[in-house]
């Protein structure tokens, strides 16, 4: 009995896969969706956080340096940090880092630019050890850059569609 249920389940899964492949379904997180964004050159502020964001965006957009860019993505960053929770000595126990990224996607041959803004918030604990506190802040910046890159990527896909950047 168990073998026949398993066979029925496997045939159902195979049928579902066959139906989805025939309908033109493309996952939003798949590489084929992002392939149209591979010709977007990314410009970020010349800071450590800007560098991290540029690296994450180029990875998320599958930027192809071998091809001439057809779009330019300019991102400005507005990081802020506020203390959360106080210790008995009135120092912060945690911090909340908010990173706002204003972006503009411009076709290089000319045309209408698309703009948007994305915000991410991450928290991190503060240590009494100086190196550990610096490491925690840098880790928070890394996580914020990764999250912001993914949000900008999704905003670009929503703004221009999965294949629009390939043909400006």
Coordinates of C-alpha atoms in Angstrom, one line a residue:
X1 CA 0.0 0.0 0.0
X2 CA 2.8 2.4 0.8
X3 CA 4.5 1.8 -2.5
X4 CA 1.3 2.6 -4.5
X5 CA 0.8 5.9 -2.5
X6 CA 4.4 6.9 -3.2
X7 CA 4.0 6.1 -6.9
X8 CA 0.8 8.1 -7.0
X9 CA 2.4 11.0 -5.2
X10 CA 5.5 11.0 -7.6
X11 CA 3.2 10.9 -10.7
X12 CA 1.3 13.9 -9.3
X13 CA 4.5 15.8 -8.8
X14 CA 5.7 14.9 -12.3
X15 CA 2.3 16.0 -13.8
X16 CA 2.5 19.4 -11.9
X17 CA 6.0 20.0 -13.1
X18 CA 4.9 19.2 -16.7
X19 CA 2.0 21.6 -16.4
X20 CA 4.1 24.4 -14.9
X21 CA 6.8 24.0 -17.6
X22 CA 4.2 24.3 -20.4
X23 CA 2.6 27.5 -19.0
X24 CA 5.7 29.7 -19.2
X25 CA 6.1 30.1 -15.5
X26 CA 9.4 31.8 -14.5
X27 CA 10.3 32.1 -10.9
X28 CA 11.0 35.7 -9.7
X29 CA 14.2 34.6 -8.0
X30 CA 15.6 32.6 -11.0
X31 CA 18.6 33.5 -13.0
X32 CA 16.6 33.8 -16.2
X33 CA 14.6 36.6 -14.6
X34 CA 17.7 38.6 -13.7
X35 CA 19.5 37.9 -16.9
X36 CA 18.0 41.1 -18.4
X37 CA 19.5 43.1 -15.7
X38 CA 23.1 41.9 -16.4
X39 CA 23.9 45.0 -18.4
X40 CA 23.2 47.5 -15.6
X41 CA 26.4 49.4 -14.4
X42 CA 26.1 50.2 -10.7
X43 CA 27.4 53.4 -9.1
X44 CA 27.4 53.8 -5.3
X45 CA 29.1 56.2 -2.9
X46 CA 32.8 55.8 -2.4
X47 CA 32.6 54.4 1.1
X48 CA 33.0 51.0 2.7
X49 CA 29.2 50.6 2.9
X50 CA 28.9 51.8 -0.7
X51 CA 31.5 49.3 -1.9
X52 CA 29.7 46.5 -0.1
X53 CA 26.3 47.5 -1.6
X54 CA 27.9 47.7 -5.1
X55 CA 29.4 44.2 -4.8
X56 CA 26.1 42.8 -3.6
X57 CA 24.1 44.5 -6.4
X58 CA 26.4 43.3 -9.1
X59 CA 26.1 39.8 -7.8
X60 CA 22.3 40.1 -7.5
X61 CA 21.9 41.6 -11.0
X62 CA 24.4 39.1 -12.5
X63 CA 26.4 42.0 -13.9
X64 CA 28.4 40.9 -17.0
X65 CA 31.6 43.0 -17.3
X66 CA 32.2 41.5 -20.8
X67 CA 29.3 43.4 -22.3
X68 CA 28.8 47.1 -22.6
X69 CA 26.3 48.4 -20.1
X70 CA 23.0 49.6 -21.4
X71 CA 21.7 51.1 -18.1
X72 CA 23.3 52.9 -15.2
X73 CA 22.0 52.5 -11.6
X74 CA 23.0 55.3 -9.3
X75 CA 22.4 54.7 -5.6
X76 CA 22.8 57.2 -2.8
X77 CA 22.9 55.9 0.8
X78 CA 21.6 57.4 4.0
X79 CA 22.7 55.2 7.0
X80 CA 21.6 56.0 10.5
X81 CA 21.9 54.2 13.8
X82 CA 20.1 54.6 17.1
X83 CA 20.7 52.9 20.4
X84 CA 18.2 50.4 21.8
X85 CA 18.2 49.3 25.4
X86 CA 20.3 50.8 28.0
X87 CA 22.7 49.1 30.4
X88 CA 23.0 50.1 34.1
X89 CA 26.0 52.4 33.1
X90 CA 23.7 54.2 30.5
X91 CA 25.4 52.8 27.5
X92 CA 23.6 51.1 24.6
X93 CA 23.2 47.4 24.7
X94 CA 22.0 47.1 21.1
X95 CA 21.8 49.4 18.1
X96 CA 19.4 49.6 15.2
X97 CA 20.9 50.5 11.9
X98 CA 18.6 51.8 9.2
X99 CA 19.9 52.1 5.7
X100 CA 17.9 54.1 3.1
X101 CA 18.9 53.7 -0.6
X102 CA 17.6 56.2 -3.1
X103 CA 18.1 54.7 -6.6
X104 CA 17.9 56.0 -10.2
X105 CA 18.0 53.7 -13.2
X106 CA 18.9 55.6 -16.4
X107 CA 19.1 54.1 -19.9
X108 CA 22.5 55.0 -21.3
X109 CA 21.2 55.8 -24.8
X110 CA 18.9 58.3 -23.2
X111 CA 15.3 58.1 -22.2
X112 CA 13.1 58.2 -19.1
X113 CA 14.9 57.4 -15.8
X114 CA 13.2 55.3 -13.2
X115 CA 13.6 56.1 -9.5
X116 CA 12.8 54.6 -6.2
X117 CA 13.7 54.3 -2.6
X118 CA 14.2 51.2 -0.4
X119 CA 14.8 51.0 3.3
X120 CA 16.2 48.1 5.4
X121 CA 16.7 47.9 9.2
X122 CA 19.1 45.6 11.0
X123 CA 20.0 45.3 14.7
X124 CA 23.2 44.3 16.4
X125 CA 24.5 43.8 20.0
X126 CA 27.3 45.9 21.4
X127 CA 30.1 44.3 23.2
X128 CA 32.4 45.8 25.9
X129 CA 35.3 44.6 23.9
X130 CA 36.3 47.3 21.3
X131 CA 37.2 44.8 18.5
X132 CA 34.0 42.8 19.0
X133 CA 31.9 46.0 18.8
X134 CA 33.6 47.0 15.6
X135 CA 33.1 43.5 14.2
X136 CA 29.4 43.5 15.2
X137 CA 28.9 46.9 13.4
X138 CA 30.6 45.7 10.3
X139 CA 28.5 42.6 10.3
X140 CA 25.4 44.7 10.5
X141 CA 26.6 46.8 7.6
X142 CA 27.2 43.6 5.6
X143 CA 23.7 42.3 6.4
X144 CA 22.1 45.7 5.6
X145 CA 23.9 45.9 2.2
X146 CA 22.8 42.4 1.3
X147 CA 19.2 43.1 2.2
X148 CA 19.2 46.4 0.4
X149 CA 20.7 44.9 -2.7
X150 CA 17.9 42.3 -2.8
X151 CA 15.2 44.9 -2.3
X152 CA 16.6 47.1 -5.0
X153 CA 16.8 44.1 -7.4
X154 CA 13.2 43.3 -6.7
X155 CA 12.2 47.0 -7.2
X156 CA 14.1 47.1 -10.5
X157 CA 12.3 43.9 -11.7
X158 CA 9.0 45.4 -10.7
X159 CA 9.8 48.8 -12.3
X160 CA 11.0 47.6 -15.7
X161 CA 10.0 43.9 -15.9
X162 CA 12.3 40.9 -16.2
X163 CA 13.4 41.5 -19.7
X164 CA 13.1 45.2 -20.2
X165 CA 16.7 46.2 -19.4
X166 CA 18.0 44.0 -22.2
X167 CA 16.3 46.2 -24.7
X168 CA 16.1 49.8 -23.5

